[in-house]
Tab-separated table of C-alpha atoms and ligand atoms in Angstrom:
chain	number	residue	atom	x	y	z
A	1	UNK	CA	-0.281	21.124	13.320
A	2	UNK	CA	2.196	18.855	14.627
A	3	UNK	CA	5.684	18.033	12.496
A	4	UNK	CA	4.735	14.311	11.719
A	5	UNK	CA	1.239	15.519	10.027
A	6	UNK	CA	2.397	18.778	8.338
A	7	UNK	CA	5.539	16.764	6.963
A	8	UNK	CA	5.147	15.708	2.805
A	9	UNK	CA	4.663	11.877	2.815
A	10	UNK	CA	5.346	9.330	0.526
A	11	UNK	CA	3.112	5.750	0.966
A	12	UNK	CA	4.064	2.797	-0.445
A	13	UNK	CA	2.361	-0.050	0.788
A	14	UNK	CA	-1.430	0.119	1.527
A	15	UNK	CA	-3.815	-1.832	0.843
A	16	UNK	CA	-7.012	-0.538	-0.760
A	17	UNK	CA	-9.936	-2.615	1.266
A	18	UNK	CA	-7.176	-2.355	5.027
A	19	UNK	CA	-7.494	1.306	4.750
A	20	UNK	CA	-11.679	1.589	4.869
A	21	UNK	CA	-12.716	3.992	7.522
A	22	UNK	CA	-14.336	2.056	10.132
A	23	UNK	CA	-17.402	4.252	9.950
A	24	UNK	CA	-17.713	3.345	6.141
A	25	UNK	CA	-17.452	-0.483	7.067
A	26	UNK	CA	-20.060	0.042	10.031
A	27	UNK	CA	-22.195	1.907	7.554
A	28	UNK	CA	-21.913	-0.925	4.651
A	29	UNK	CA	-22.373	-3.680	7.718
A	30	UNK	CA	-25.593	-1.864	8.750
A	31	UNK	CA	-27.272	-1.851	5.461
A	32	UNK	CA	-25.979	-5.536	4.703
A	33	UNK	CA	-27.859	-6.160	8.066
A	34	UNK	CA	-31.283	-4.081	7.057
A	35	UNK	CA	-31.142	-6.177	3.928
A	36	UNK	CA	-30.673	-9.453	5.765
A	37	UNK	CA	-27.857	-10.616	4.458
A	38	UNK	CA	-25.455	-10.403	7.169
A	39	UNK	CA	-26.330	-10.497	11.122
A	40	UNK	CA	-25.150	-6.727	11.703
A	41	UNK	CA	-24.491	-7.444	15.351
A	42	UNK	CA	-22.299	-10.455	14.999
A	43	UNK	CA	-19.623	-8.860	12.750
A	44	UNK	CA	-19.674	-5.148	15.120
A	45	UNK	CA	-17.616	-6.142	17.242
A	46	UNK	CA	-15.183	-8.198	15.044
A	47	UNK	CA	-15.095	-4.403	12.938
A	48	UNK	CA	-14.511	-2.949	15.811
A	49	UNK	CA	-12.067	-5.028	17.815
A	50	UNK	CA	-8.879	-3.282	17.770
A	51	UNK	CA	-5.737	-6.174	18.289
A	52	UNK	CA	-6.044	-9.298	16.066
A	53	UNK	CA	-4.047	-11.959	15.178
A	54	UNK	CA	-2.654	-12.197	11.634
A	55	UNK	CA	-5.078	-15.669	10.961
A	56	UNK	CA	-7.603	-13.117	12.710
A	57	UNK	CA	-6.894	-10.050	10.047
A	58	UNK	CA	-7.421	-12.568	7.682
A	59	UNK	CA	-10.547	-13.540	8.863
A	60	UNK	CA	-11.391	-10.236	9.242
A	61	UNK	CA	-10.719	-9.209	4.956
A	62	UNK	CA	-12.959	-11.841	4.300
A	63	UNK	CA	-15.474	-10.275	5.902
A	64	UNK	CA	-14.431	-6.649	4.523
A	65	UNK	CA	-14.409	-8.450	1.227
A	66	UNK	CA	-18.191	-9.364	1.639
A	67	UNK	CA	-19.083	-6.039	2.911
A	68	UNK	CA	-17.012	-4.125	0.146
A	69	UNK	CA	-16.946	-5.927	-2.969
A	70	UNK	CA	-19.510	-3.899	-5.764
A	71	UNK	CA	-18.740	-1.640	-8.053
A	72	UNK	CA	-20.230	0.792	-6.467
A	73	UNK	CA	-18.509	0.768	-2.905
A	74	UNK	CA	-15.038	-0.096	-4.465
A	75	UNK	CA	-15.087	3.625	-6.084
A	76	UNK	CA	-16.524	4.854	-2.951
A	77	UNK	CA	-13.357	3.238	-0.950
A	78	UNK	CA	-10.756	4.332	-3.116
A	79	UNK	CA	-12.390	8.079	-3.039
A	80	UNK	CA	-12.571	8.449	0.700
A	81	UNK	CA	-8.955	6.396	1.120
A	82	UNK	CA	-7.672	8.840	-0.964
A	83	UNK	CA	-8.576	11.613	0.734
A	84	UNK	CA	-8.133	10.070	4.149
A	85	UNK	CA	-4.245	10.034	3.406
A	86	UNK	CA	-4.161	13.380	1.083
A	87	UNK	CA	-5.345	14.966	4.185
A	88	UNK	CA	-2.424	13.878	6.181
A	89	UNK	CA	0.011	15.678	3.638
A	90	UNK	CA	0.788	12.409	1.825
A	91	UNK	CA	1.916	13.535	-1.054
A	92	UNK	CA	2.405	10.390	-3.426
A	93	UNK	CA	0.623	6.983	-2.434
A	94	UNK	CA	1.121	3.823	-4.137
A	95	UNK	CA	-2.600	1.784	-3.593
A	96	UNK	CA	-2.424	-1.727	-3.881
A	97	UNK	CA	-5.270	-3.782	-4.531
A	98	UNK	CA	-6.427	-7.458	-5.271
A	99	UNK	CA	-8.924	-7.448	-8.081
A	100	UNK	CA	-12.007	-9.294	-7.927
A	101	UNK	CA	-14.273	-11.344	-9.895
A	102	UNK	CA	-18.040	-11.873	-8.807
A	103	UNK	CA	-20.129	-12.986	-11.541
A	104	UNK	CA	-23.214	-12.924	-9.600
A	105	UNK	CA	-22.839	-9.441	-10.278
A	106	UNK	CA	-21.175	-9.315	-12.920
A	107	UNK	CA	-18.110	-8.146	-11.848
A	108	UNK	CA	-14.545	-9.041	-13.570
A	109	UNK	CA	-11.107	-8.322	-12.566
A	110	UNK	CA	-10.778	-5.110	-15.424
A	111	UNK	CA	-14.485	-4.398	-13.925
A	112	UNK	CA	-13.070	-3.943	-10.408
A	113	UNK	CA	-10.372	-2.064	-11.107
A	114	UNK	CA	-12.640	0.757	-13.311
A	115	UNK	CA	-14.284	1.060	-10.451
A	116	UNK	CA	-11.125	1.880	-8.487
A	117	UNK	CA	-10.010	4.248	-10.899
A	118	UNK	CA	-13.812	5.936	-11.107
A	119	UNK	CA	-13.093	6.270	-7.424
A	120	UNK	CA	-9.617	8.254	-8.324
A	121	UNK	CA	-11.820	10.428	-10.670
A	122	UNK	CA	-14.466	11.259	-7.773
A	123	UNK	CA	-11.777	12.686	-5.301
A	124	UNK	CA	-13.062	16.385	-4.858
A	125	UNK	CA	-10.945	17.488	-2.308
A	126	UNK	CA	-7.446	17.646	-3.646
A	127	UNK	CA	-6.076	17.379	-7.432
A	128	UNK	CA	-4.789	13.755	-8.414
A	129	UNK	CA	-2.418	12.917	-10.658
A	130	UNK	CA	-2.801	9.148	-11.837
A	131	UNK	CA	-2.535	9.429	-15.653
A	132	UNK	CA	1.285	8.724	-16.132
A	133	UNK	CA	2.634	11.812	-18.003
A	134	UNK	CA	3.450	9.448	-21.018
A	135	UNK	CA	-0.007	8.796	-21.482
A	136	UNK	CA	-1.844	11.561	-20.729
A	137	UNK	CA	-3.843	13.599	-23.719
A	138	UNK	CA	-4.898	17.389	-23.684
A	139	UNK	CA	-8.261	15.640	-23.500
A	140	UNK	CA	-7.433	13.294	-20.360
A	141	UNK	CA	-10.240	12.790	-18.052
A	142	UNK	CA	-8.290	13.510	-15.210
A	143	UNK	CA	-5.856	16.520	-16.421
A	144	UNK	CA	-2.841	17.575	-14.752
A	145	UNK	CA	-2.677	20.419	-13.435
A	146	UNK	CA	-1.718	21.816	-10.011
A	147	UNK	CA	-4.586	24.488	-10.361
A	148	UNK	CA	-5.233	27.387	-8.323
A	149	UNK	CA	-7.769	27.709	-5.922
A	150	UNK	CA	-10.204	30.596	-6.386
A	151	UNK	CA	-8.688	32.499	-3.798
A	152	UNK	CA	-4.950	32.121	-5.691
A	153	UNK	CA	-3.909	29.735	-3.337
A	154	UNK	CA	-2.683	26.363	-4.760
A	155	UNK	CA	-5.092	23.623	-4.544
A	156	UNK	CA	-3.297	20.483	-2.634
A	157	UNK	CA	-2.423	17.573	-4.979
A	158	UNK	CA	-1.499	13.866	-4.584
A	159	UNK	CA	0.306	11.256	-7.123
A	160	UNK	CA	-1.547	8.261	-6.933
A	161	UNK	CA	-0.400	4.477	-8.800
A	162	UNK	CA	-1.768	1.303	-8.384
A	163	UNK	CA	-0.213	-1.814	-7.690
A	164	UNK	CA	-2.652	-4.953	-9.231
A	165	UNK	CA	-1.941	-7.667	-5.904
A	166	UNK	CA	-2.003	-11.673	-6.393
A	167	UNK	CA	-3.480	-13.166	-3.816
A	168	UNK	CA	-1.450	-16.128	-2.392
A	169	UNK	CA	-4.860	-18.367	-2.543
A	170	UNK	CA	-4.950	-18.130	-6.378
A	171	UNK	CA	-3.796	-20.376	-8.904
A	172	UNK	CA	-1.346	-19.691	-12.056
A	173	UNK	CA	-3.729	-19.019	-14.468
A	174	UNK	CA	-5.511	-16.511	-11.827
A	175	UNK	CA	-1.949	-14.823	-10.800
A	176	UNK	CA	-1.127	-14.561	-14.806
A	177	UNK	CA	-4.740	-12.786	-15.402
A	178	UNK	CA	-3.958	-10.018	-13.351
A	179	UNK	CA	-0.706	-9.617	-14.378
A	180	UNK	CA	-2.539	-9.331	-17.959
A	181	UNK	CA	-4.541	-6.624	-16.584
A	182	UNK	CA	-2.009	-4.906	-15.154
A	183	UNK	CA	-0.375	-4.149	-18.160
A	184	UNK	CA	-3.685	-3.367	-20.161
A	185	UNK	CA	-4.102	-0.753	-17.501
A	186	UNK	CA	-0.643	1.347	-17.175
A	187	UNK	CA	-2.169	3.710	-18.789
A	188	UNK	CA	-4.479	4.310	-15.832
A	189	UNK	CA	-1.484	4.548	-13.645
A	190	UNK	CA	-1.041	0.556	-12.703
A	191	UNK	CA	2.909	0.405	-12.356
A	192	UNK	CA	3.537	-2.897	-10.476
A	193	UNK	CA	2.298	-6.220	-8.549
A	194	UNK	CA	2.493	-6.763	-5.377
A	195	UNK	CA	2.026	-10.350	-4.139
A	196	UNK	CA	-0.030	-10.523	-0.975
A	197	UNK	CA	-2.385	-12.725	1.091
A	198	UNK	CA	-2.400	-14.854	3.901
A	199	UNK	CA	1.181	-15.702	3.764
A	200	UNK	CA	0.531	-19.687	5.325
A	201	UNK	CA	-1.897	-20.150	2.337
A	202	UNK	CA	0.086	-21.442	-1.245
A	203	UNK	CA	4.079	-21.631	-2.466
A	204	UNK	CA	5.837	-18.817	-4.069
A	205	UNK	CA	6.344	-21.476	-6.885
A	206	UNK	CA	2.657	-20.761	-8.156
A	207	UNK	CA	3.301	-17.050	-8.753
A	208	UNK	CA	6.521	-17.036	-9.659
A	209	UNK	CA	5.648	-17.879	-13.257
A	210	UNK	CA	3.287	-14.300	-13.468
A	211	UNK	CA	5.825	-12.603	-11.669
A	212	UNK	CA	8.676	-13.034	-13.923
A	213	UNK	CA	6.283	-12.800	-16.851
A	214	UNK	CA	5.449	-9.331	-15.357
A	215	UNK	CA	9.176	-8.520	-14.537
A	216	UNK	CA	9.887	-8.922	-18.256
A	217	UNK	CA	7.386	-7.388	-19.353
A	218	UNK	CA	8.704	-3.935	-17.250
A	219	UNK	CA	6.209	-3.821	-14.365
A	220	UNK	CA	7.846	-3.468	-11.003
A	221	UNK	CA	7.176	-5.910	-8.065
A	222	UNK	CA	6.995	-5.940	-4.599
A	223	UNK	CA	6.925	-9.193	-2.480
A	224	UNK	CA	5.386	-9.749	1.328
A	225	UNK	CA	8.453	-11.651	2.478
A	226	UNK	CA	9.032	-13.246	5.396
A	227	UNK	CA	5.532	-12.446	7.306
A	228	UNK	CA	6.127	-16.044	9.093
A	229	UNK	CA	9.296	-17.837	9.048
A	230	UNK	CA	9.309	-19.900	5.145
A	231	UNK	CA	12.568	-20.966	4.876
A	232	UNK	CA	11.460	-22.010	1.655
A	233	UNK	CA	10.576	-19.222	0.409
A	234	UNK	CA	12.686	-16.610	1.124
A	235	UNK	CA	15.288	-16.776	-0.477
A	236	UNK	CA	14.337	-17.369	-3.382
A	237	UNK	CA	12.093	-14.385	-2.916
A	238	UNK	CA	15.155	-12.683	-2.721
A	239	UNK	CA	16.765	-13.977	-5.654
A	240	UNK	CA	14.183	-13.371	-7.930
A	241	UNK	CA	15.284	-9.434	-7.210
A	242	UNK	CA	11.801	-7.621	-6.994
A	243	UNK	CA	11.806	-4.069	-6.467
A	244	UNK	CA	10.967	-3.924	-2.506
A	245	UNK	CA	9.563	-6.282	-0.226
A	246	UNK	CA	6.835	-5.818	2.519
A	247	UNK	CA	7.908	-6.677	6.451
A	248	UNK	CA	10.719	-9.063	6.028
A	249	UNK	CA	10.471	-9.943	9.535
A	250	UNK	CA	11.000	-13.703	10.144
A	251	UNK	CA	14.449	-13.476	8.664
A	252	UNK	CA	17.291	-16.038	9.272
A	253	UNK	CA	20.826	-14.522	9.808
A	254	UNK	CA	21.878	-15.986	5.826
A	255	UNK	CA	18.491	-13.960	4.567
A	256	UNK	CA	19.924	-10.662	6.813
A	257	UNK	CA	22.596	-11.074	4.757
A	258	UNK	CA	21.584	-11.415	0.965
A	259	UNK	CA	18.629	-8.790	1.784
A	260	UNK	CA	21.673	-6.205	2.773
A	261	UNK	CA	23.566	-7.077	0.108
A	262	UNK	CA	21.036	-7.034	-2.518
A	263	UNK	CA	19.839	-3.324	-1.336
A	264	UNK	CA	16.115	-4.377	-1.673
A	265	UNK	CA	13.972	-1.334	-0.218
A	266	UNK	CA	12.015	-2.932	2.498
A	267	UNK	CA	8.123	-1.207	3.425
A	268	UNK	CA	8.251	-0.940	7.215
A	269	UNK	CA	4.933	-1.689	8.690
A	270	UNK	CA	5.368	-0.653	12.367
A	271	UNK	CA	1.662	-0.558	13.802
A	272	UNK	CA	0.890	-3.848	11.683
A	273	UNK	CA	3.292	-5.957	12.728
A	274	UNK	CA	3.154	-5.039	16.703
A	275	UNK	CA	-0.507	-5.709	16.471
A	276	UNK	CA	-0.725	-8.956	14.642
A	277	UNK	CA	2.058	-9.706	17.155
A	278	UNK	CA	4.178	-10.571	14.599
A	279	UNK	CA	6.754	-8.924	16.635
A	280	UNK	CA	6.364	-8.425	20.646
A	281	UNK	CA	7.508	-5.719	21.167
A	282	UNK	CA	8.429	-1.794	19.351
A	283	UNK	CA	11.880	-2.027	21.089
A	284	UNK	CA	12.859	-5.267	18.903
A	285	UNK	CA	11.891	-4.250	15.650
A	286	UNK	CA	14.114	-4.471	13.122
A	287	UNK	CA	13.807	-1.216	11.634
A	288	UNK	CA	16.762	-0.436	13.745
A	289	UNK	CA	18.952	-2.553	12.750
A	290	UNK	CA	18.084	-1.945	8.989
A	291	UNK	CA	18.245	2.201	9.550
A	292	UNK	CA	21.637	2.047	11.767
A	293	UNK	CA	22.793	-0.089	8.541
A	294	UNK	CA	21.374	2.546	6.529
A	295	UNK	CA	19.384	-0.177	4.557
A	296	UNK	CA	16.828	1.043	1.969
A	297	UNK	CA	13.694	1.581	4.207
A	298	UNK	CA	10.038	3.642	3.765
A	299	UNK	CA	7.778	3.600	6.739
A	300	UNK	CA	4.132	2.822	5.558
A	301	UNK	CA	0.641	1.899	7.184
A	302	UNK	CA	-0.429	-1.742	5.585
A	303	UNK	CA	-3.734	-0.903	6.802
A	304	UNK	CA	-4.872	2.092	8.239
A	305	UNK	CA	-8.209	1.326	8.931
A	306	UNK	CA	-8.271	-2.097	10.022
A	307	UNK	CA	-4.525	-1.148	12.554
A	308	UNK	CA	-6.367	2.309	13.298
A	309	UNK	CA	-3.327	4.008	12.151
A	310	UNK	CA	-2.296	6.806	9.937
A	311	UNK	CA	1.127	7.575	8.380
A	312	UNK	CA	1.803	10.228	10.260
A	313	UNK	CA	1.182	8.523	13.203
A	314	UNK	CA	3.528	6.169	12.149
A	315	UNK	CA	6.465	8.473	12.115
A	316	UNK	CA	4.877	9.696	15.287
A	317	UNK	CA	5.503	6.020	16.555
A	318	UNK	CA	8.721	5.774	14.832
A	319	UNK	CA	9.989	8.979	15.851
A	320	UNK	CA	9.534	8.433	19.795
A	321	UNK	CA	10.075	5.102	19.893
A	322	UNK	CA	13.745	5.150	17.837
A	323	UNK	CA	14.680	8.053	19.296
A	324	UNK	CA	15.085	9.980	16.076
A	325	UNK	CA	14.568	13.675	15.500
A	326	UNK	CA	12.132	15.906	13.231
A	327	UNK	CA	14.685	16.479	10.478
A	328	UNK	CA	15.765	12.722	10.566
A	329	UNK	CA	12.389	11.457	9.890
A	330	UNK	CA	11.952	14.127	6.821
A	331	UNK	CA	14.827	12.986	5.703
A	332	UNK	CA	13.432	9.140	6.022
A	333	UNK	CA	10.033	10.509	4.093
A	334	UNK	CA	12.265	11.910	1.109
A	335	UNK	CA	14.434	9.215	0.715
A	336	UNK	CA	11.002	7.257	-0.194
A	337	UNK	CA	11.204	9.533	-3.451
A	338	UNK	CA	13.849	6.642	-4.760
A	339	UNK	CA	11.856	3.334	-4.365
A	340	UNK	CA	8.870	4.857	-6.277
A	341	UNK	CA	7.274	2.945	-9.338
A	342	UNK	CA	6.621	6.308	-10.914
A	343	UNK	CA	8.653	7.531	-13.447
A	344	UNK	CA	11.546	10.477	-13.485
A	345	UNK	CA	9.350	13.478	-13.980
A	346	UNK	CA	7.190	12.196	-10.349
A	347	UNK	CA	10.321	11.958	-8.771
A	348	UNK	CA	11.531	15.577	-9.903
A	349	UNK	CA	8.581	16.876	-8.600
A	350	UNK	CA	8.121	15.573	-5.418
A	351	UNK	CA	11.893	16.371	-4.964
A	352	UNK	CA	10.627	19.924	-5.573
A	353	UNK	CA	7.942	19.477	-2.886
A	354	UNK	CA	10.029	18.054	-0.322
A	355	UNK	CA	12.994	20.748	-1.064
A	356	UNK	CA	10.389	23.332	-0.567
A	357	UNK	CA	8.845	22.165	2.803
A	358	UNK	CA	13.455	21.911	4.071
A	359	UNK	CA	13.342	25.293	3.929
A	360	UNK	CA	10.180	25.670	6.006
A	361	UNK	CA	11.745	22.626	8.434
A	362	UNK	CA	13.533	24.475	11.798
B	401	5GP	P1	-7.530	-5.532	-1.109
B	401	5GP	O1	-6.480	-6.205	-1.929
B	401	5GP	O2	-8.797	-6.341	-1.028
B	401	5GP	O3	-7.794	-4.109	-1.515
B	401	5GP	O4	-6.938	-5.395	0.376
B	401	5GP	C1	-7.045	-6.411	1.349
B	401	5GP	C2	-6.191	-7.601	0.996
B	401	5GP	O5	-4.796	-7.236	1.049
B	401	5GP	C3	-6.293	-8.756	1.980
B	401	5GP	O6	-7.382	-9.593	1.657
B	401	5GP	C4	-4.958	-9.460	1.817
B	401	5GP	O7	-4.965	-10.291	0.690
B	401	5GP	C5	-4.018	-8.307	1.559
B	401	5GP	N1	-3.387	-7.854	2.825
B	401	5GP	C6	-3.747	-6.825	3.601
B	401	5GP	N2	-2.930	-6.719	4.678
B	401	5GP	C7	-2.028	-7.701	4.566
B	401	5GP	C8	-0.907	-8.102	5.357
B	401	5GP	O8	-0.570	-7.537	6.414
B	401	5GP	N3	-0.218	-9.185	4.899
B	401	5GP	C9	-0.535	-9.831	3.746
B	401	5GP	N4	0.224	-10.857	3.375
B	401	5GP	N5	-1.576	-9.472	2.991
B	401	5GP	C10	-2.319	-8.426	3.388
C-alpha cells in the first residue's frame, strides 16, 4: 500500500452531500428517472463531468440536493462517506453538513440531521466513535470501544463530529435555527458551524449574528473565507476570530498579514480549488507560502466525490507537487491533531495512533 494511503489521516473539511460516490448519485439519478421525476439522461453527464466552474459546482449541489435529500438516502450517504474515508486510514473526520427542511416530506432541520447520525450508527465496517466521551452512558447506542476482531486483531476505528453548516442563501432567523440545533445536538457529536455556500450569494453581516451567538455559547466555527475576492468581508471574517477558515485564497497583502498574525488554521483544499479554477495553476498555490511560514495548515478534500479526489490522494498531490518528503507530510497529518473540535481525550488518542504508526514510518 502506498505511504500516502497507509498514513493515519485527520479530515477536517468535507462536506457531507460533495463526498457522494458517483455511483450512489448515478444510482439515486436512475431511479429519480424510472419514477419520472427527473430526465436521467440530462443530469448524466453534468454527474459525470469532471472540471466545473465554482457557479457550475453550485449548480451542480442543487442538483445533488434534489437527488439526495430524504431521510432515507441522507443515512445512506453519511454510511458509505464514512466508510469511503475510514478505508483510506482516516482516522478522525470532521463531516460538515447543511441541514434541510422539506415539508413535503416532512422533513425538519433536527429530522435531517437524525438521519445523518442513523447513518453514523449503520457503519459496519469499522468502529465509530461520535458520542463525545462526556456524554456517553454504559447504555450508549453507539459504545466505545476499540473491540477486537474475532480473530484478536483490532477492529479499525474512526472519530467522527459534525459540523451543522449555514448556508450563505439563508436568512438570520434560518442561520440562528441551526445554530439552535447545533447545540441541542452536541451530544450526538455536533462540535461547531461552519458557514458555507455559494460565496457570491448574501453578506457575512446576516450570519454574523448566529455566529457569535454560537461562539458564546462554546461551539467552534469555521469560516469559507476568501473563495472570491470580498474585500468586504474578509476582514472582518478575520476579526471575528473563528477557529479555522476554509481556502482563504483571494487574499489581499493587509489580509496575508492579519491571517499570519492571528494564527488561524487554514483547511487547504488543493484538488478543489485547481478545478473550480479558483487558482490556475498547483505551482501558485498558496499552501507554500503558508507551510514555508509554517502557518497553521491541514490538507483536506472539500469534496471528494464531486473533485474525484481522496485524502490520500491529496497528500499524494501535495507531496509531488511541493516537493516534500514521506515523513514531512506525516508530520503535516499529525499536526491536524491541534485544530480539532474534539476534546482532550480525542486528541490523546489519536496522538497515540499517530506515535504508533512513527515508529512503523522508515
Ligand atoms: P451539504 O451541506 O449539502 O452536505 O454539502 C453540500 C453543500 O456544501 C453545498 O450545497 C454548499 O453549500 C457547500 N459546499 C460544498 N463545497 C463547497 C465549496 O467549495 N465552497 C463553498 N462555499 N461551499 C461549499
Amino acid at each position: 500500500m502506498e505511504w500516502w494511503v497507509s498514513m493515519p489521516k485527520i479530515e477536517l473539511h468535507a462536506h457531507l452531500n460533495g463526498s457522494i460516490r458517483d455511483s450512489t448519485l448515478l444510482e439515486l439519478a436512475r431511479v429519480l428517472g424510472e419514477k419520472g421525476i427527473i430526465v436521467f439522461s440530462d443530469v448524466e453527464h453534468v454527474i459525470m463531468k469532471n472540471d466545473r466552474s465554482l457557479g457550475e459546482v453550485f449548480k451542480l449541489f442543487d442538483l445533488i440536493h434534489i437527488l439526495t435529500t430524504d431521510h432515507k438516502t441522507v443515512t445512506r450517504i453519511t454510511k458509505e462517506v464514512v466508510e469511503d474515508f475510514a478505508s483510506e486510514n482516516v482516522v478522525y473526520i470532521e463531516l460538515r453538513t447543511t441541514p434541510k427542511k422539506n415539508d413535503s416530506i416532512g422533513m425538519s432541520k433536527r429530522s435531517y440531521m437524525e438521519a445523518v447520525v442513523e447513518g453514523l450508527r449503520a457503519v459496519t465496517s469499522v468502529d465509530v466513535d461520535f458520542v463525545p466521551h462526556n456524554f456517553s452512558t454504559q447504555d450508549s447506542l453507539n459504545p466505545i470501544v476499540m473491540n477486537d476482531a474475532c480473530d484478536g486483531t483490532k477492529r479499525k476505528k474512526i472519530y467522527v463530529r459534525l459540523l451543522l453548516s449555514i448556508d450563505r442563501r439563508e436568512t438570520t432567523e434560518a442561520a440562528m435555527e441551526t445554530v439552535k440545533l447545533a447545540l441541542e445536538l452536541r451530544d450526538l457529536g455536533v462540535v461547531g458551524i461552519d458557514l458555507s455556500g455559494n460565496p457570491v450569494v448574501g453578506e457575512w453581516n446576516t450570519f454574523l449574528p448566529a455566529l457569535t451567538f454560537a461562539q458564546e455559547q462554546g461551539l467552534y466555527i469555521t469560516l469559507h473565507c476568501g473563495e472570491v475576492p470580498n474585500r468586504k468581508e474578509v476582514l472582518p471574517m478575520l476579526d471575528f476570530l473563528p477557529q479555522r477558515i476554509g481556502h482563504a485564497i483571494f487574499f489581499e497583502e493587509e489580509e496575508w498579514r492579519q491571517l499570519k498574525t492571528s494564527k488561524i488554521p487554514v483547511e487547504i483544499c488543493l484538488t478543489s480549488n485547481i478545478k473550480t479554477e479558483s487558482i490556475s495553476s498547483i505551482d501558485i498555490h498558496h499552501f507554500v507560502d503558508l507551510y514555508n511560514a509554517k502557518h497553521p495548515l491541514v490538507l483536506c478534500t472539500d469534496d471528494a466525490g464531486v473533485f474525484s479526489t481522496s485524502l490520500s490522494n491529496e497528500y499524494n498531490i501535495a507531496s509531488a507537487a511541493f516537493g516534500l518528503g514521506k515523513r514531512e507530510m506525516f508530520e503535516l497529518a499529525q499536526n491536524g491533531i491541534d485544530f480539532i473540535f474534539a476534546g482532550d481525550e480525542v486528541k490523546q488518542d489519536l496522538v497515540e495512533i499517530f506515535d504508533l504508526a512513527a515508529k512503523k514510518l522508515n
